[in-house]
Amino acid sequence: MTISSQVSLLGRRAVLALGLTVLLSACGFHLRGSNGSFMLPFATMYIGLPDTSPLAIGLKRYIRAIGSTEVVNTREGADAVLEVLTDPEKNRSKTILSLNKNGRVQEYQLGYSINFRVLDKAGNQLLAPTTISLVRPITFDESQVLAKETEEAALYRDMRNDLVQQIMRRLAAIKPVLPAMSVAPVTPVAPAAPQQ
């Protein structure tokens, strides 16, 4: 293949990609949540984590930034309750992933997981118990212990931010069950007699 034909092929691909992008944007297509925002189907919400929990702080900050849902401090009266079944700060893990030829740790795997469910104000389950688990590998070097501790803290922070995003996606996907409408029973109407 000559250089001019390679350039021509790349040019055609670029024009095709640009054309598809224009077509998709013209029809209003966009990925759900691609701009980082999610609309929650609740007016008020309670987060069942301690106020000092980094995950609770991240979730509350994100929900308040959306502006359509108010985070309240008590379960009573909240339209939705995010009930944490296992606290991710207590479930962080660090396991050995690989060893070097001398039998020393070469790589760890960091884990961060949460198990939660969402209830409405009547105690009905809007979202069944859901587990989100994240893992990240991290290399280890005995000569750089302090740098590796800093990297580990940064990876846990990154996983926590990822966890907030995934929880928000699941919250935004909830379809609340509307209460049954109370209407007067309909009386059957007798068919009219045919006219002659």
Tab-separated table of C-alpha atoms in Angstrom:
chain	number	residue	atom	x	y	z
A	1	MET	CA	0.000	0.000	0.000
A	2	THR	CA	1.418	3.387	-0.961
A	3	ILE	CA	1.551	6.382	1.328
A	4	SER	CA	-0.987	8.307	-0.754
A	5	SER	CA	-3.498	5.442	-0.581
A	6	GLN	CA	-2.987	5.176	3.210
A	7	VAL	CA	-3.640	8.914	3.600
A	8	SER	CA	-6.693	8.615	1.342
A	9	LEU	CA	-8.033	5.704	3.432
A	10	LEU	CA	-7.448	7.624	6.690
A	11	GLY	CA	-9.171	10.672	5.190
A	12	ARG	CA	-12.230	8.641	4.213
A	13	ARG	CA	-12.422	7.108	7.695
A	14	ALA	CA	-12.146	10.530	9.308
A	15	VAL	CA	-14.926	11.915	7.084
A	16	LEU	CA	-17.104	8.883	7.862
A	17	ALA	CA	-16.534	9.234	11.614
A	18	LEU	CA	-17.287	12.956	11.440
A	19	GLY	CA	-20.446	12.293	9.425
A	20	LEU	CA	-21.693	9.707	11.937
A	21	THR	CA	-20.983	12.081	14.817
A	22	VAL	CA	-22.958	14.870	13.116
A	23	LEU	CA	-25.879	12.521	12.381
A	24	LEU	CA	-26.028	11.223	15.948
A	25	SER	CA	-25.823	14.685	17.486
A	26	ALA	CA	-28.432	16.044	15.052
A	27	CYS	CA	-30.998	13.478	16.161
A	28	GLY	CA	-30.446	14.352	19.832
A	29	PHE	CA	-28.620	11.130	20.716
A	30	HIS	CA	-26.452	11.159	23.834
A	31	LEU	CA	-25.317	8.542	26.294
A	32	ARG	CA	-27.391	8.495	29.472
A	33	GLY	CA	-25.421	10.171	32.212
A	34	SER	CA	-22.616	10.946	29.786
A	35	ASN	CA	-22.466	14.516	31.041
A	36	GLY	CA	-22.013	13.173	34.570
A	37	SER	CA	-25.491	14.122	35.796
A	38	PHE	CA	-28.337	11.901	36.870
A	39	MET	CA	-31.888	12.885	37.746
A	40	LEU	CA	-33.157	11.058	40.806
A	41	PRO	CA	-36.851	10.129	41.040
A	42	PHE	CA	-37.162	11.281	44.682
A	43	ALA	CA	-37.807	14.689	46.220
A	44	THR	CA	-35.995	13.795	49.468
A	45	MET	CA	-33.440	11.134	50.326
A	46	TYR	CA	-31.681	9.819	53.417
A	47	ILE	CA	-28.197	8.263	53.166
A	48	GLY	CA	-27.677	5.551	55.794
A	49	LEU	CA	-23.975	6.162	56.420
A	50	PRO	CA	-22.219	8.102	59.188
A	51	ASP	CA	-21.845	11.806	58.377
A	52	THR	CA	-18.052	11.461	58.533
A	53	SER	CA	-17.935	8.608	56.003
A	54	PRO	CA	-16.013	9.705	52.880
A	55	LEU	CA	-18.538	7.822	50.729
A	56	ALA	CA	-21.480	9.587	52.414
A	57	ILE	CA	-19.795	12.955	51.902
A	58	GLY	CA	-19.251	12.165	48.198
A	59	LEU	CA	-22.828	10.944	47.673
A	60	LYS	CA	-24.394	13.916	49.475
A	61	ARG	CA	-22.228	16.376	47.574
A	62	TYR	CA	-23.191	14.767	44.261
A	63	ILE	CA	-26.933	14.656	45.071
A	64	ARG	CA	-26.933	18.283	46.242
A	65	ALA	CA	-25.118	19.343	43.072
A	66	ILE	CA	-27.921	17.845	40.973
A	67	GLY	CA	-30.379	20.097	42.775
A	68	SER	CA	-33.555	18.091	42.197
A	69	THR	CA	-33.292	15.958	45.360
A	70	GLU	CA	-32.854	17.166	48.929
A	71	VAL	CA	-30.675	15.101	51.283
A	72	VAL	CA	-32.331	14.922	54.713
A	73	ASN	CA	-30.807	14.014	58.088
A	74	THR	CA	-33.487	11.560	59.276
A	75	ARG	CA	-35.191	8.533	57.780
A	76	GLU	CA	-38.637	9.769	58.791
A	77	GLY	CA	-40.303	11.583	55.935
A	78	ALA	CA	-37.621	10.777	53.343
A	79	ASP	CA	-39.052	9.614	50.017
A	80	ALA	CA	-36.126	7.205	49.651
A	81	VAL	CA	-33.697	5.666	52.124
A	82	LEU	CA	-30.348	4.356	50.936
A	83	GLU	CA	-29.721	1.642	53.519
A	84	VAL	CA	-26.120	0.449	53.616
A	85	LEU	CA	-25.922	-3.243	54.514
A	86	THR	CA	-22.111	-3.431	54.495
A	87	ASP	CA	-19.975	-0.335	55.023
A	88	PRO	CA	-17.315	-0.068	52.303
A	89	GLU	CA	-14.817	1.590	54.662
A	90	LYS	CA	-14.902	-1.567	56.802
A	91	ASN	CA	-14.771	-3.869	53.760
A	92	ARG	CA	-11.656	-2.516	52.086
A	93	SER	CA	-9.279	-5.317	51.258
A	94	LYS	CA	-5.665	-5.738	50.241
A	95	THR	CA	-4.602	-9.167	49.028
A	96	ILE	CA	-1.371	-10.439	47.523
A	97	LEU	CA	-1.673	-10.742	43.762
A	98	SER	CA	1.836	-11.897	42.838
A	99	LEU	CA	5.270	-12.615	44.288
A	100	ASN	CA	8.698	-12.044	42.792
A	101	LYS	CA	11.341	-14.769	42.357
A	102	ASN	CA	12.557	-14.201	45.933
A	103	GLY	CA	9.093	-14.826	47.365
A	104	ARG	CA	8.457	-11.171	48.204
A	105	VAL	CA	5.292	-9.310	47.331
A	106	GLN	CA	5.461	-7.788	43.888
A	107	GLU	CA	1.816	-6.803	43.398
A	108	TYR	CA	-1.283	-6.348	45.562
A	109	GLN	CA	-4.953	-6.236	44.657
A	110	LEU	CA	-6.998	-3.569	46.427
A	111	GLY	CA	-10.714	-4.184	46.912
A	112	TYR	CA	-13.565	-1.881	47.802
A	113	SER	CA	-17.192	-3.012	47.962
A	114	ILE	CA	-20.584	-1.952	49.212
A	115	ASN	CA	-23.888	-3.760	49.672
A	116	PHE	CA	-26.959	-1.514	49.837
A	117	ARG	CA	-30.658	-1.321	49.103
A	118	VAL	CA	-33.165	1.481	48.662
A	119	LEU	CA	-36.487	1.699	50.508
A	120	ASP	CA	-39.391	4.108	50.166
A	121	LYS	CA	-41.007	5.911	53.116
A	122	ALA	CA	-43.407	2.994	53.691
A	123	GLY	CA	-40.512	0.530	53.918
A	124	ASN	CA	-41.134	-1.006	50.491
A	125	GLN	CA	-38.012	-2.063	48.653
A	126	LEU	CA	-37.355	0.087	45.579
A	127	LEU	CA	-33.982	-1.505	44.862
A	128	ALA	CA	-33.138	-5.014	46.048
A	129	PRO	CA	-29.855	-5.543	47.921
A	130	THR	CA	-27.155	-4.644	45.444
A	131	THR	CA	-23.435	-5.286	45.714
A	132	ILE	CA	-20.862	-3.215	43.876
A	133	SER	CA	-17.299	-4.499	44.089
A	134	LEU	CA	-14.252	-2.774	42.658
A	135	VAL	CA	-10.660	-4.001	42.462
A	136	ARG	CA	-7.439	-2.318	41.426
A	137	PRO	CA	-3.945	-3.845	41.117
A	138	ILE	CA	-0.975	-2.000	42.593
A	139	THR	CA	2.689	-2.879	42.280
A	140	PHE	CA	4.847	-2.906	45.390
A	141	ASP	CA	8.455	-1.849	45.828
A	142	GLU	CA	10.175	-2.097	49.219
A	143	SER	CA	12.460	0.808	48.350
A	144	GLN	CA	9.479	3.157	47.784
A	145	VAL	CA	7.144	2.344	50.681
A	146	LEU	CA	5.963	5.928	51.269
A	147	ALA	CA	5.259	6.528	47.576
A	148	LYS	CA	3.339	3.244	47.361
A	149	GLU	CA	1.233	4.160	50.430
A	150	THR	CA	0.335	7.446	48.737
A	151	GLU	CA	-0.521	5.598	45.513
A	152	GLU	CA	-2.673	3.127	47.479
A	153	ALA	CA	-4.606	5.972	49.138
A	154	ALA	CA	-5.141	7.572	45.720
A	155	LEU	CA	-6.454	4.277	44.295
A	156	TYR	CA	-8.925	3.878	47.178
A	157	ARG	CA	-10.074	7.473	46.597
A	158	ASP	CA	-10.501	6.719	42.882
A	159	MET	CA	-12.526	3.580	43.691
A	160	ARG	CA	-14.712	5.576	46.101
A	161	ASN	CA	-15.442	8.136	43.354
A	162	ASP	CA	-16.239	5.292	40.953
A	163	LEU	CA	-18.537	3.783	43.599
A	164	VAL	CA	-20.416	7.098	43.926
A	165	GLN	CA	-20.944	7.171	40.140
A	166	GLN	CA	-22.205	3.582	40.054
A	167	ILE	CA	-24.560	4.129	43.002
A	168	MET	CA	-25.934	7.263	41.325
A	169	ARG	CA	-26.591	5.313	38.108
A	170	ARG	CA	-28.542	2.695	40.026
A	171	LEU	CA	-30.506	5.332	41.952
A	172	ALA	CA	-31.392	7.170	38.735
A	173	ALA	CA	-32.678	3.931	37.190
A	174	ILE	CA	-35.209	3.302	39.989
A	175	LYS	CA	-38.827	3.540	38.920
A	176	PRO	CA	-40.823	4.351	42.085
A	177	VAL	CA	-44.055	2.431	42.538
A	178	LEU	CA	-46.937	4.870	42.475
A	179	PRO	CA	-49.643	4.315	45.097
A	180	ALA	CA	-52.895	2.869	43.781
A	181	MET	CA	-55.289	5.601	42.796
A	182	SER	CA	-58.405	5.881	44.900
A	183	VAL	CA	-61.329	6.405	42.577
A	184	ALA	CA	-64.983	5.614	42.912
A	185	PRO	CA	-65.954	2.259	41.438
A	186	VAL	CA	-67.377	2.444	37.971
A	187	THR	CA	-70.992	1.295	37.652
A	188	PRO	CA	-71.564	-0.879	34.640
A	189	VAL	CA	-73.526	0.738	31.871
A	190	ALA	CA	-76.231	-1.378	30.274
A	191	PRO	CA	-76.036	-1.477	26.490
A	192	ALA	CA	-78.692	0.652	24.790
A	193	ALA	CA	-81.520	-1.158	23.069
A	194	PRO	CA	-81.249	-1.020	19.288
A	195	GLN	CA	-83.562	1.548	17.748
A	196	GLN	CA	-85.870	0.609	14.954
